[in-house]
CSV table of C-alpha atoms in Angstrom, one decimal:
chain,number,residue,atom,x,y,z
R,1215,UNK,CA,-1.2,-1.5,5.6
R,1216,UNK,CA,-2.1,-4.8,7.3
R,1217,UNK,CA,1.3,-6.4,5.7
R,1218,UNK,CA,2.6,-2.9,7.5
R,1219,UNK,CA,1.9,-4.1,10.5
R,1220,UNK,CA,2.8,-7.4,10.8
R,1221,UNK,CA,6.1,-6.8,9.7
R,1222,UNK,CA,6.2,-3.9,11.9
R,1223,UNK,CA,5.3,-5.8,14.6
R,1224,UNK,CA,8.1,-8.8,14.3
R,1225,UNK,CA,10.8,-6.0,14.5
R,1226,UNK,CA,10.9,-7.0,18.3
R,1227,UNK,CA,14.0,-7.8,18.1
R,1228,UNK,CA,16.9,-5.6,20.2
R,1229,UNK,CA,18.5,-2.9,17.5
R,1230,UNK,CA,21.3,-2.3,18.4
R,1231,UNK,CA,22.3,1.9,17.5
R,1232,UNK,CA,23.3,2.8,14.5
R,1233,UNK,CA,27.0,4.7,15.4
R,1234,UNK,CA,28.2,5.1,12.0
R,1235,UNK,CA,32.1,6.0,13.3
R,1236,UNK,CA,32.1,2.8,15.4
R,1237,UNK,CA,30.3,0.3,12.6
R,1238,UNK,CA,32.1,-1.4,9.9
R,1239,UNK,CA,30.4,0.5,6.5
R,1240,UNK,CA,28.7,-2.0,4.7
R,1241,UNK,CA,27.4,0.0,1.8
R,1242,UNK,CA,28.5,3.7,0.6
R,1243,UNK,CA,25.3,5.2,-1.5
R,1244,UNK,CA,26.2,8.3,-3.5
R,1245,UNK,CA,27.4,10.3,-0.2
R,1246,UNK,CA,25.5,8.4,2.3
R,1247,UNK,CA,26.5,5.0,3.9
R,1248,UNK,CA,24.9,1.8,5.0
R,1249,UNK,CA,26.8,0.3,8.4
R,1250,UNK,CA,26.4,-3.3,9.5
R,1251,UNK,CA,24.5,-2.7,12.4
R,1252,UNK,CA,21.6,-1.6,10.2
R,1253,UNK,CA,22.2,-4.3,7.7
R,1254,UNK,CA,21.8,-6.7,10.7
R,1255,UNK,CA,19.0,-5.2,12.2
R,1256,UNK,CA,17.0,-5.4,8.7
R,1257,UNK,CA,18.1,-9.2,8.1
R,1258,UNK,CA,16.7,-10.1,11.5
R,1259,UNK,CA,13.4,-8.5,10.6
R,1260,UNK,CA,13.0,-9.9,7.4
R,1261,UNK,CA,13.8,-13.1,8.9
R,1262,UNK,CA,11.3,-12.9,11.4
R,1263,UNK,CA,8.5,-12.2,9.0
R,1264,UNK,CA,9.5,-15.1,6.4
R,1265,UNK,CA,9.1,-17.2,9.7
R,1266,UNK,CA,5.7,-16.1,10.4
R,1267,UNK,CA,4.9,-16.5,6.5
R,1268,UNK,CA,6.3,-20.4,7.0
R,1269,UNK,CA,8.8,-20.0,4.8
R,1270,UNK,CA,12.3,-21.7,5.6
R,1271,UNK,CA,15.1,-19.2,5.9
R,1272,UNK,CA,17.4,-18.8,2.8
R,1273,UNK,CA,21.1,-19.2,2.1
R,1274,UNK,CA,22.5,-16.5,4.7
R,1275,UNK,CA,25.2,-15.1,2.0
R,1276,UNK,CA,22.9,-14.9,-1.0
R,1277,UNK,CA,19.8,-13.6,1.8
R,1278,UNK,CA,22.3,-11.0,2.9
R,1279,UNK,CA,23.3,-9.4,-0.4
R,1280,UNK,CA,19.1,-9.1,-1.2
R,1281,UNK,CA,18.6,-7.4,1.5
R,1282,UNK,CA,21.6,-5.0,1.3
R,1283,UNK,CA,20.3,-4.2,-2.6
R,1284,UNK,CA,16.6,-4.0,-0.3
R,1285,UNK,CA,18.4,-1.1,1.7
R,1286,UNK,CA,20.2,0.4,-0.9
R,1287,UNK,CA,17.3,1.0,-3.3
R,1288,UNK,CA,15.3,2.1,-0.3
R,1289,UNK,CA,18.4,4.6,1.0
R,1290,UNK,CA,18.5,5.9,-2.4
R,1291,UNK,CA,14.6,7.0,-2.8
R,1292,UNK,CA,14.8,8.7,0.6
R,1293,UNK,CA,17.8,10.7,-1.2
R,1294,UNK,CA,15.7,11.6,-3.9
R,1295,UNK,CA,12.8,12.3,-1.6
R,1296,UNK,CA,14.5,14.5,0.0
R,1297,UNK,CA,16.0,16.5,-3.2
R,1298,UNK,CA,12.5,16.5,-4.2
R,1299,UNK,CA,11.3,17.9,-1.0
R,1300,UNK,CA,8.8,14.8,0.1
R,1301,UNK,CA,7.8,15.1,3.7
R,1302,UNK,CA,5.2,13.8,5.6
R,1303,UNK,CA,4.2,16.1,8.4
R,1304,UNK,CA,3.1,15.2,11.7
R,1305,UNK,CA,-0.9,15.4,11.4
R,1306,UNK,CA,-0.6,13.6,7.7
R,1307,UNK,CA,1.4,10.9,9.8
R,1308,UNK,CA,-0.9,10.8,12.9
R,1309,UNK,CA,-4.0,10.5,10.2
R,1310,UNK,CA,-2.3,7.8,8.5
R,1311,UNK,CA,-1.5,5.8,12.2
R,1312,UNK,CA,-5.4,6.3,12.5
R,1313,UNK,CA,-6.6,4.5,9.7
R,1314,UNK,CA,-3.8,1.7,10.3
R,1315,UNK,CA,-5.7,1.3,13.2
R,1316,UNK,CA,-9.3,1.7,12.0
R,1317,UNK,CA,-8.5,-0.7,9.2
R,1318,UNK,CA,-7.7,-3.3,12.3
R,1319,UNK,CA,-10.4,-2.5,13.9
R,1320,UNK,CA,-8.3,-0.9,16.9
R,1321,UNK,CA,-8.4,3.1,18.1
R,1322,UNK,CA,-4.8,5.2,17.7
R,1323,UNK,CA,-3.8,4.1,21.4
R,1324,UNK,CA,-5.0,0.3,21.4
R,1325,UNK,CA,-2.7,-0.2,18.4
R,1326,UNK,CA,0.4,1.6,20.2
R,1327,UNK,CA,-0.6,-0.6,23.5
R,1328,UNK,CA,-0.4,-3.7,21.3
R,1329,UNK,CA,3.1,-3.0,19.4
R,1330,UNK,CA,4.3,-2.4,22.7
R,1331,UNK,CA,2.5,-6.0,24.2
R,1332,UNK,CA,4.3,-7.6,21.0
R,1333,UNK,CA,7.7,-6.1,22.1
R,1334,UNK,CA,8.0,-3.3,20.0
R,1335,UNK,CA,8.8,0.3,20.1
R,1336,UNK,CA,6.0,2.8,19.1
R,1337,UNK,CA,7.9,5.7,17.8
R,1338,UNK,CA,10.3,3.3,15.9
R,1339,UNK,CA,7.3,1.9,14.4
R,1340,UNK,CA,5.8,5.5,13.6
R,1341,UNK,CA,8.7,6.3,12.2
R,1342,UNK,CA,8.8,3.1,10.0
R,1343,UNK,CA,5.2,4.3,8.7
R,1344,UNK,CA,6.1,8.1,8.0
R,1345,UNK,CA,9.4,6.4,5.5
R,1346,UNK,CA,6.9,3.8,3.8
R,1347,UNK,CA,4.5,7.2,3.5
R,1348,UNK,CA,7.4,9.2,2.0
R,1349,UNK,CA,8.6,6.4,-0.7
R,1350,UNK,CA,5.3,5.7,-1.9
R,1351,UNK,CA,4.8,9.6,-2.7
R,1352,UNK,CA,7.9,9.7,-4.3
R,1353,UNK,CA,6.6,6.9,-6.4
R,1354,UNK,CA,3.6,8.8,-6.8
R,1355,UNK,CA,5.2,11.6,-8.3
R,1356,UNK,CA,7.8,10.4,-10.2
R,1357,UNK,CA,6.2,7.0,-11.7
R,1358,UNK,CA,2.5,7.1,-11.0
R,1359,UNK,CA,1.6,10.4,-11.7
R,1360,UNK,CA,3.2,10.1,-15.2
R,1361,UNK,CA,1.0,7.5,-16.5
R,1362,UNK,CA,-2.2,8.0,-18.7
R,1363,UNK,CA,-5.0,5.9,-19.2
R,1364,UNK,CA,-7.4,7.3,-22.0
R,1365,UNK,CA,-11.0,6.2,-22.5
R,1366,UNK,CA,-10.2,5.1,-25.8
R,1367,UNK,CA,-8.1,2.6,-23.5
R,1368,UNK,CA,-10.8,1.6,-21.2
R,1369,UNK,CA,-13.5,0.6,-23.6
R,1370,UNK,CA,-10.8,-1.7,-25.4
R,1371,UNK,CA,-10.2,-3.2,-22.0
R,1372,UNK,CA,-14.0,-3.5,-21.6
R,1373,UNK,CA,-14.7,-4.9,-25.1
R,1374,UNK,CA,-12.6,-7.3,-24.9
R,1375,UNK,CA,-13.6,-8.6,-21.5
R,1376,UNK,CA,-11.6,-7.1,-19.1
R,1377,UNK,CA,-13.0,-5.9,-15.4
R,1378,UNK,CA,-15.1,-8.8,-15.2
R,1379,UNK,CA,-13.4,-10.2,-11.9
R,1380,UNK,CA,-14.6,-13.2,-12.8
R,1381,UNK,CA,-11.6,-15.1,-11.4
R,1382,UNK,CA,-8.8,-14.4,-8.6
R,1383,UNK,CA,-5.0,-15.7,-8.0
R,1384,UNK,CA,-3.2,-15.5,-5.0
R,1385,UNK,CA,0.3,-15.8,-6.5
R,1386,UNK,CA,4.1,-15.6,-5.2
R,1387,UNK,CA,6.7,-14.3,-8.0
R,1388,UNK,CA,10.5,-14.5,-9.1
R,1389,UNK,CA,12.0,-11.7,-11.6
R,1390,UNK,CA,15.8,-12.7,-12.9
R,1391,UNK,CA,16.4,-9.3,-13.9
R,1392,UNK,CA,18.1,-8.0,-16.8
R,1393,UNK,CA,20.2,-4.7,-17.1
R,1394,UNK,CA,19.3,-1.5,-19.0
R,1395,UNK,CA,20.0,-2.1,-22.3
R,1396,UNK,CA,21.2,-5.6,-22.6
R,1397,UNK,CA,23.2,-7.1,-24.5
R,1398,UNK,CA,22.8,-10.6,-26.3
R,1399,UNK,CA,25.3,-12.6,-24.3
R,1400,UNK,CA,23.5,-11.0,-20.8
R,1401,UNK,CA,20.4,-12.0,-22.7
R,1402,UNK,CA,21.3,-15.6,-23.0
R,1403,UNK,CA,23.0,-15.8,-19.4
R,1404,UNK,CA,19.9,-14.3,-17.8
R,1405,UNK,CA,17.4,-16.9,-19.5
R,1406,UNK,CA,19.7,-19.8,-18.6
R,1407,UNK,CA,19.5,-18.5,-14.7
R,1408,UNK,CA,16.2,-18.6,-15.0
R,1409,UNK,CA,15.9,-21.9,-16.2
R,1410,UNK,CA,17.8,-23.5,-13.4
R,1411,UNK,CA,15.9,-21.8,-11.0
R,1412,UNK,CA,12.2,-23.3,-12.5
R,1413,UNK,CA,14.3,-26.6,-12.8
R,1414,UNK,CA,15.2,-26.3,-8.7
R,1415,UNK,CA,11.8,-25.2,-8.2
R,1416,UNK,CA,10.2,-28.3,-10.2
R,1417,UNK,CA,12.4,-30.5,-8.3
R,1418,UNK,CA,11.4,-29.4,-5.3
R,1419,UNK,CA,12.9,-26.1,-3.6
R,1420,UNK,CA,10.9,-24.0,-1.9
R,1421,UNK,CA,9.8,-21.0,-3.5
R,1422,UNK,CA,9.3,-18.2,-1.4
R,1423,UNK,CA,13.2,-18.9,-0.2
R,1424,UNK,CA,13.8,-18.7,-3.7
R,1425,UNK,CA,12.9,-15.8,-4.3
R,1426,UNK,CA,14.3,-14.2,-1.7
R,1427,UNK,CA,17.8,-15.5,-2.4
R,1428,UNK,CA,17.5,-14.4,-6.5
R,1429,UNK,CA,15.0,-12.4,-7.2
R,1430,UNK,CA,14.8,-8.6,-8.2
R,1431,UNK,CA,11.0,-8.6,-8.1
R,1432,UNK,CA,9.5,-5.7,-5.1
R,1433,UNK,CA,7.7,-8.3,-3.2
R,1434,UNK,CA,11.1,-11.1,-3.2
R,1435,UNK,CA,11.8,-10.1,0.0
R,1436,UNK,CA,8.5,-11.3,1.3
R,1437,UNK,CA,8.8,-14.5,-0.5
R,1438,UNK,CA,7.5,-13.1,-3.8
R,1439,UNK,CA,4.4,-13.1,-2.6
R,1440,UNK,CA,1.9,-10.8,-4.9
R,1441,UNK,CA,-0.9,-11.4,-2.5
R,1442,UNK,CA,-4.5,-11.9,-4.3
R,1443,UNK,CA,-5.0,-10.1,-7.7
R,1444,UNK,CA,-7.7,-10.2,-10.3
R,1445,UNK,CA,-7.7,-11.8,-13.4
R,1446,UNK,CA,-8.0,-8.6,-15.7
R,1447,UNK,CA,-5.6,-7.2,-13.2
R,1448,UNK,CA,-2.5,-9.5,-14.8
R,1449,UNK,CA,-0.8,-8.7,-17.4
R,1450,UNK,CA,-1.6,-10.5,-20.1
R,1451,UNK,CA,1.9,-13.0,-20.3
R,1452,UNK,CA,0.9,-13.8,-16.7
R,1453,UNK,CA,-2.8,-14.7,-17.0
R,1454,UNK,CA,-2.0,-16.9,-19.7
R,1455,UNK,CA,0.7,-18.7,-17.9
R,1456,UNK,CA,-1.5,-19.3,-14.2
R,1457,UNK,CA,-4.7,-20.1,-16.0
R,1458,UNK,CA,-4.5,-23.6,-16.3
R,1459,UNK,CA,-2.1,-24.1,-13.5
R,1460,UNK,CA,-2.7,-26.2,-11.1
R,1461,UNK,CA,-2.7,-25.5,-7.2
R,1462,UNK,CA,0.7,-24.9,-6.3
R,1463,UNK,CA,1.9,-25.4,-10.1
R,1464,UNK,CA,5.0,-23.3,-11.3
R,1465,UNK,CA,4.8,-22.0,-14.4
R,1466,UNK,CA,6.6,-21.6,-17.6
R,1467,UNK,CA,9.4,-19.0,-18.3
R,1468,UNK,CA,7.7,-15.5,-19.1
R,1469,UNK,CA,9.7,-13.0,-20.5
R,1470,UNK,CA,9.9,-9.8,-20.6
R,1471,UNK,CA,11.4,-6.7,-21.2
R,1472,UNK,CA,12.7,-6.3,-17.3
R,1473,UNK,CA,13.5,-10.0,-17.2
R,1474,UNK,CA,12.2,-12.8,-17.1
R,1475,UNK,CA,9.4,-13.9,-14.5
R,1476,UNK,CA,8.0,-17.1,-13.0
R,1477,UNK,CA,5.1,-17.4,-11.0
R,1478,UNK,CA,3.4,-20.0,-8.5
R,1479,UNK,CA,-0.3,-20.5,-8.0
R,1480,UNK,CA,-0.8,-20.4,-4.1
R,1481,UNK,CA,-4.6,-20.3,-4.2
R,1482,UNK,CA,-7.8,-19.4,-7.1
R,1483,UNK,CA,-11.3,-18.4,-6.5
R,1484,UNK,CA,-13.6,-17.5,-8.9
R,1485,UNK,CA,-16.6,-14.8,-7.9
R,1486,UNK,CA,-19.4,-13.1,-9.6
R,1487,UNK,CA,-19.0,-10.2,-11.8
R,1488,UNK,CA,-21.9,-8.5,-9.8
R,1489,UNK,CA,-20.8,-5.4,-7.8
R,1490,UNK,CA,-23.3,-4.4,-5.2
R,1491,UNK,CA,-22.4,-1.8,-3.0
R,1492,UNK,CA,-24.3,-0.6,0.8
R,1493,UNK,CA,-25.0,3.3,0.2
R,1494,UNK,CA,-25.8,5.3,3.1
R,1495,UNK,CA,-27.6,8.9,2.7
R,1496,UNK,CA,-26.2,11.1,5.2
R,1497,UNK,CA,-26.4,14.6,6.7
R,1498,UNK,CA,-23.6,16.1,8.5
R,1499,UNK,CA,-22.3,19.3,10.2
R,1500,UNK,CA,-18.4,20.0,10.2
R,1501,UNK,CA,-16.6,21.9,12.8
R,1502,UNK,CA,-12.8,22.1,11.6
R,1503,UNK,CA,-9.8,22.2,14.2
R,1504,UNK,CA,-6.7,24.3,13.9
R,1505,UNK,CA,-3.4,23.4,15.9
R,1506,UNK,CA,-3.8,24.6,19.3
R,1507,UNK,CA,-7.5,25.6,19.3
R,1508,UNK,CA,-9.3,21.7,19.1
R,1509,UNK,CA,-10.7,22.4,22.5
R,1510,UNK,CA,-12.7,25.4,20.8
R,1511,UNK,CA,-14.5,23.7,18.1
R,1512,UNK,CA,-15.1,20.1,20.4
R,1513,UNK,CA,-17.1,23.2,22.4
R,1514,UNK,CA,-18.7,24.4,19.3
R,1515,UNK,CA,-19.8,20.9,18.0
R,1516,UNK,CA,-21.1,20.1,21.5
R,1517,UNK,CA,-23.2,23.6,21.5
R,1518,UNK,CA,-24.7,22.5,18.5
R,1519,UNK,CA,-25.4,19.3,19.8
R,1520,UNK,CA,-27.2,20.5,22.7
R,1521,UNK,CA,-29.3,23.0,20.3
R,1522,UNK,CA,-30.4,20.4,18.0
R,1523,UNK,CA,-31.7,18.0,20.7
R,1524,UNK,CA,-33.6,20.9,22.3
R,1525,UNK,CA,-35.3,21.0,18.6
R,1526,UNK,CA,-33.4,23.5,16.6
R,1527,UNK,CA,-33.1,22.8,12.9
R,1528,UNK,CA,-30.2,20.5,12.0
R,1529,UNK,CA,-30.2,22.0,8.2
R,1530,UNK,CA,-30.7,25.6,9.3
R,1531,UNK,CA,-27.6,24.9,12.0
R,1532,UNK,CA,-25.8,23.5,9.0
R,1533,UNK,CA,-26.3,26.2,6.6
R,1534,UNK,CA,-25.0,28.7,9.0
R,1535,UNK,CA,-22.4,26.7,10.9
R,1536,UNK,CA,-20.6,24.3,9.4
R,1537,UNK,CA,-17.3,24.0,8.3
R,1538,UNK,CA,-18.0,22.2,4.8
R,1539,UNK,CA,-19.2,24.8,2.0
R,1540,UNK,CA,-20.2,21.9,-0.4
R,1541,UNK,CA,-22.9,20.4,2.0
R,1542,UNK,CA,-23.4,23.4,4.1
R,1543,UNK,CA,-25.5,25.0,1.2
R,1544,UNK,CA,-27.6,21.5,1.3
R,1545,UNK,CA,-28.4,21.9,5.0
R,1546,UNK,CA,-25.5,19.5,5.3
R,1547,UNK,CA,-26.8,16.9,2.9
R,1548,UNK,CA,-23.9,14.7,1.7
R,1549,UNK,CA,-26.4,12.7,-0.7
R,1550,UNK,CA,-25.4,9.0,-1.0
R,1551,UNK,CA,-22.4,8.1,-0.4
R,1552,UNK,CA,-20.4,5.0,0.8
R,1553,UNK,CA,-17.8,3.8,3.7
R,1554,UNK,CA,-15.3,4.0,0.8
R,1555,UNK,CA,-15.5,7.8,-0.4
R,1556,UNK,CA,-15.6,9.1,3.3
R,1557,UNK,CA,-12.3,9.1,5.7
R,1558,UNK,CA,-12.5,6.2,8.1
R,1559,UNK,CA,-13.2,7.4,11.6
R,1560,UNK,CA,-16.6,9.3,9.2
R,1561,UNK,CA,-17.2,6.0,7.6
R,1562,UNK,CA,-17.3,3.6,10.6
R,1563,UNK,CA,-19.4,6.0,12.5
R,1564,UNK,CA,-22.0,6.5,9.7
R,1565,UNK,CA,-21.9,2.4,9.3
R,1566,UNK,CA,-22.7,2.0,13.3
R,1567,UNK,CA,-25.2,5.0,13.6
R,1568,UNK,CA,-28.9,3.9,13.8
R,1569,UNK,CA,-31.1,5.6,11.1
R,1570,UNK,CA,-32.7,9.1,12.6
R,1571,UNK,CA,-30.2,9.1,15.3
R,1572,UNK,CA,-27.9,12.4,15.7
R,1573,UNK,CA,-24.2,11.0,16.6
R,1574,UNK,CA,-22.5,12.2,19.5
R,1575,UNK,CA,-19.3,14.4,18.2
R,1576,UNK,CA,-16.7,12.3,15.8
R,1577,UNK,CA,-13.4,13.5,15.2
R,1578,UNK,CA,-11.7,12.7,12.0
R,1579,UNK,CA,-8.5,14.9,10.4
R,1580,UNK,CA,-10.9,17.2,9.2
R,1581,UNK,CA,-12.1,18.3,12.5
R,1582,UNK,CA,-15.3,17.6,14.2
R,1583,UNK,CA,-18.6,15.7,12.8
R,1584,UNK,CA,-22.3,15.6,13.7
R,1585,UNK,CA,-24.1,13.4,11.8
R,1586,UNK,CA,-27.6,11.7,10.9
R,1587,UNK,CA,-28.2,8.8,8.9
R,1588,UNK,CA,-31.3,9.3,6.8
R,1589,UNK,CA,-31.6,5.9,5.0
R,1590,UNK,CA,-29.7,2.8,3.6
R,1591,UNK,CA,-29.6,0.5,0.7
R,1592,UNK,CA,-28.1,-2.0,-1.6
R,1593,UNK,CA,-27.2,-0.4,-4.9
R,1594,UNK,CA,-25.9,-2.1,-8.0
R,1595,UNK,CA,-22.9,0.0,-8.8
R,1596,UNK,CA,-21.8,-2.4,-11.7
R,1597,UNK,CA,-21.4,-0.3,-14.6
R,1598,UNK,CA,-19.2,2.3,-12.4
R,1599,UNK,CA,-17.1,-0.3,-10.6
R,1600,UNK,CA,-15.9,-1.8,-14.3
R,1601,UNK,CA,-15.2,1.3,-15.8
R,1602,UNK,CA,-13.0,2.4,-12.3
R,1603,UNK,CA,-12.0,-0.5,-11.7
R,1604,UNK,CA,-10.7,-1.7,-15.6
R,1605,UNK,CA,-9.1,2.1,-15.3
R,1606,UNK,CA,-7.1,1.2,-12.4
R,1607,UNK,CA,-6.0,-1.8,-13.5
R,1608,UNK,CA,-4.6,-0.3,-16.6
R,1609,UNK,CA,-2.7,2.0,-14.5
R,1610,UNK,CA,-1.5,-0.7,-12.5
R,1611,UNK,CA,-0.3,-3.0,-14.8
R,1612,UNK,CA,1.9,0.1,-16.1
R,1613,UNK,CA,2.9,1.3,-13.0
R,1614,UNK,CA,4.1,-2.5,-11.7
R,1615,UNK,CA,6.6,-2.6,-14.8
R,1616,UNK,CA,7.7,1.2,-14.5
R,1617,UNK,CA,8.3,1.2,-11.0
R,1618,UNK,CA,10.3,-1.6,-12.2
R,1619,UNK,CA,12.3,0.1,-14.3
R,1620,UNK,CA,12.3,3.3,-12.8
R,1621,UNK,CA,14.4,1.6,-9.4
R,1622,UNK,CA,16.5,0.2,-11.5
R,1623,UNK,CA,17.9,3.3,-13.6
R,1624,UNK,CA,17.8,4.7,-10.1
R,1625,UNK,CA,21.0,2.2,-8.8
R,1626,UNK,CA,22.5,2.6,-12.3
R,1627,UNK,CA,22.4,6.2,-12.8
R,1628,UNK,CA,23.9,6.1,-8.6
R,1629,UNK,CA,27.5,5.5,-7.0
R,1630,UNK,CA,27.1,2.3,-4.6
R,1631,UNK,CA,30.1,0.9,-3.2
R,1632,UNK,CA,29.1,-2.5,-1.6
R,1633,UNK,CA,31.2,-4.0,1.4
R,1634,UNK,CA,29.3,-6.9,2.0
């Protein structure tokens, strides 16, 4: 979400409409199209980012063509999302723009004030969010959802030393691609591209405007960037080839069934394989909202406010008030919990709330909160974090190469018509 924003917030630029009848058609995509204007607009934002990420601007030809494919795989999920019915409604949205802001440390209206200091449009941005919201549930259900991760799995993983986190690598990333179902002569042609692009990178070219220019990798329009990843979170080819690299090293060629790949250590840091989390044992009393009627149950969780200062029970008001059956039988006792399994708005006002003290109302998408902290402390969640966390990153190293594969039978199985 933070990457989100910042390349949100470079689209400052002037856009200018998209009037299909009176734009040259760049693209046709199966009975949509793709118009210059928008091809434009999308080149000048990319740009703009890979300036604020340092890296120098590409060949304009080759950077043109990437980011056409960019809008054409992204024009073609929105079809199928819409096929598939995938919406995002206008309170899943509004929560989303909410925790985009929490997670910056901003409310819902100091974030719109400062896209709009930055020179940008708020509803354009909004918009932006609600397509990035309906693509990755797409993803969701036709990739993610579809891949299993059994226990048997796990404690291999675990026995052999995975989920220890003992080391991380921030690493950028270049795919040559090969087709569905290649033959041996697009076999050999694809290994020899990628050897003269390690040999240009060896000799000097800059990477991140590499990638950009050639590679069919998700991140190569932000300079392959992969951001920071774990050690057991690599897939095996790749930890092997950045292990001994050194800072700023390039590694070998590492193929693969989708191509072959070639990585570049940015930055390393190794950590502990300790995982101590803050636990917080709360007590809470939900009043929900409904469209229309949020004045109504801000008065209801004030009432109860007022009753529980002048010394009613807070469990007694719980049990026979609140909104949340599973806590409500508990005298609204959520147990321990931490920041991370509540929604944020909860979460930061639990972290800020001094022990006995009853919060005044918070509102979260759920509807309206009182709350009292009963005690803190530091608990070793070790044990739970590996299993969790060697689970997820089986399911991620799946996903990465399925959501690979799964775009690209998407623009085979398609008719694109490129004008570029």
């Amino acid at each position: 979400m933070k990457r989100l924003l910042a390349i949100l917030f470079s689209a400052a630029l002037p856009f200018a409409g998209l009037a299909a009848n009176l734009d040259r058609v760049v693209a046709v995509v199966n009975k949509d199209v793709i118009v210059a204007s928008e091809l434009q607009h999308e080149v000048q934002r990319i740009l703009a980012d890979l300036r604020q990420r340092g890296t120098a601007a590409p060949p304009m030809r080759e950077f043109e063509g990437q980011v056409l494919e960019h809008l054409v795989a992204r024009r073609l999920q929105l079809q199928l999302a819409e096929l598939a019915g995938v919406n995002i409604g206008d309170d899943e949205l509004n929560f989303a723009l909410e925790n985009i802001a929490a997670r910056n440390k901003l409310s819902l209206a100091q974030m719109r004030e400062a896209i709009v200091a930055d020179g940008g449009d708020f509803e354009e941005f909004r918009e932006e969010v609600r397509i990035e919201m309906r693509i990755t549930q797409l993803r969701q259900k036709e990739v993610i959802a579809r891949i299993g991760v059994s226990d048997a799995e796990v404690e291999r993983f675990l026995a052999e030393g995975g989920a220890t986190a003992a080391s991380r690598y921030h690493l950028a990333h270049i795919l040559i691609a090969l087709p569905p179902n290649p033959t041996p002569e697009q076999q050999r042609s694809t290994l020899k591209k990628a050897r003269q692009v390690r040999e240009e990178l060896l000799a000097g070219a800059d990477f991140g405007q590499m990638a950009v220019t050639v590679s069919r990798g998700q991140q190569a329009l932000e300079g392959g960037d992969l951001g920071w990843r774990n050690a057991d979170e690599l897939p095996p080819p790749f930890l092997d080839a950045v292990r001994d690299l050194p800072l700023q090293g390039v590694s070998a060629l590492i193929p693969s069934s989708n191509g072959v790949h070639i990585l570049k250590l940015l930055e390393s840091d190794a950590t502990g394989g300790r995982h101590v989390v803050e636990q917080t044992h709360v007590e809470h009393i939900l009043i929900k909202t409904e469209s229309g009627r949020e004045e109504e149950a801000l008065a209801r969780i004030q009432s109860l406010r007022q009753r529980i200062l002048a010394g009613e029970n807070f469990h007694d008001l719980a049990r026979s008030h609140s909104d949340d059956p599973a806590s409500a039988v508990n005298g609204g006792d959520l147990g321990w919990v931490t920041t991370q399994q509540v929604v944020p708005a909860f979460g930061i006002a639990m972290r800020d709330l001094p022990l006995g003290q009853l919060s005044e109302p918070v509102a979260s998408n759920f509807g309206y909160h009182l709350m009292r902290v009963l005690a803190r402390r530091q608990h070793d969640d070790t044990e739970n974090y590996r299993r969790a966390h060697a689970r997820d990153t089986l399911r991620a190293r799946k996903a990465e190469e399925m959501t690979q594969s799964w775009l690209q039978r998407l623009r085979d199985e398609a008719y694109v018509e490129l004008h570029p």
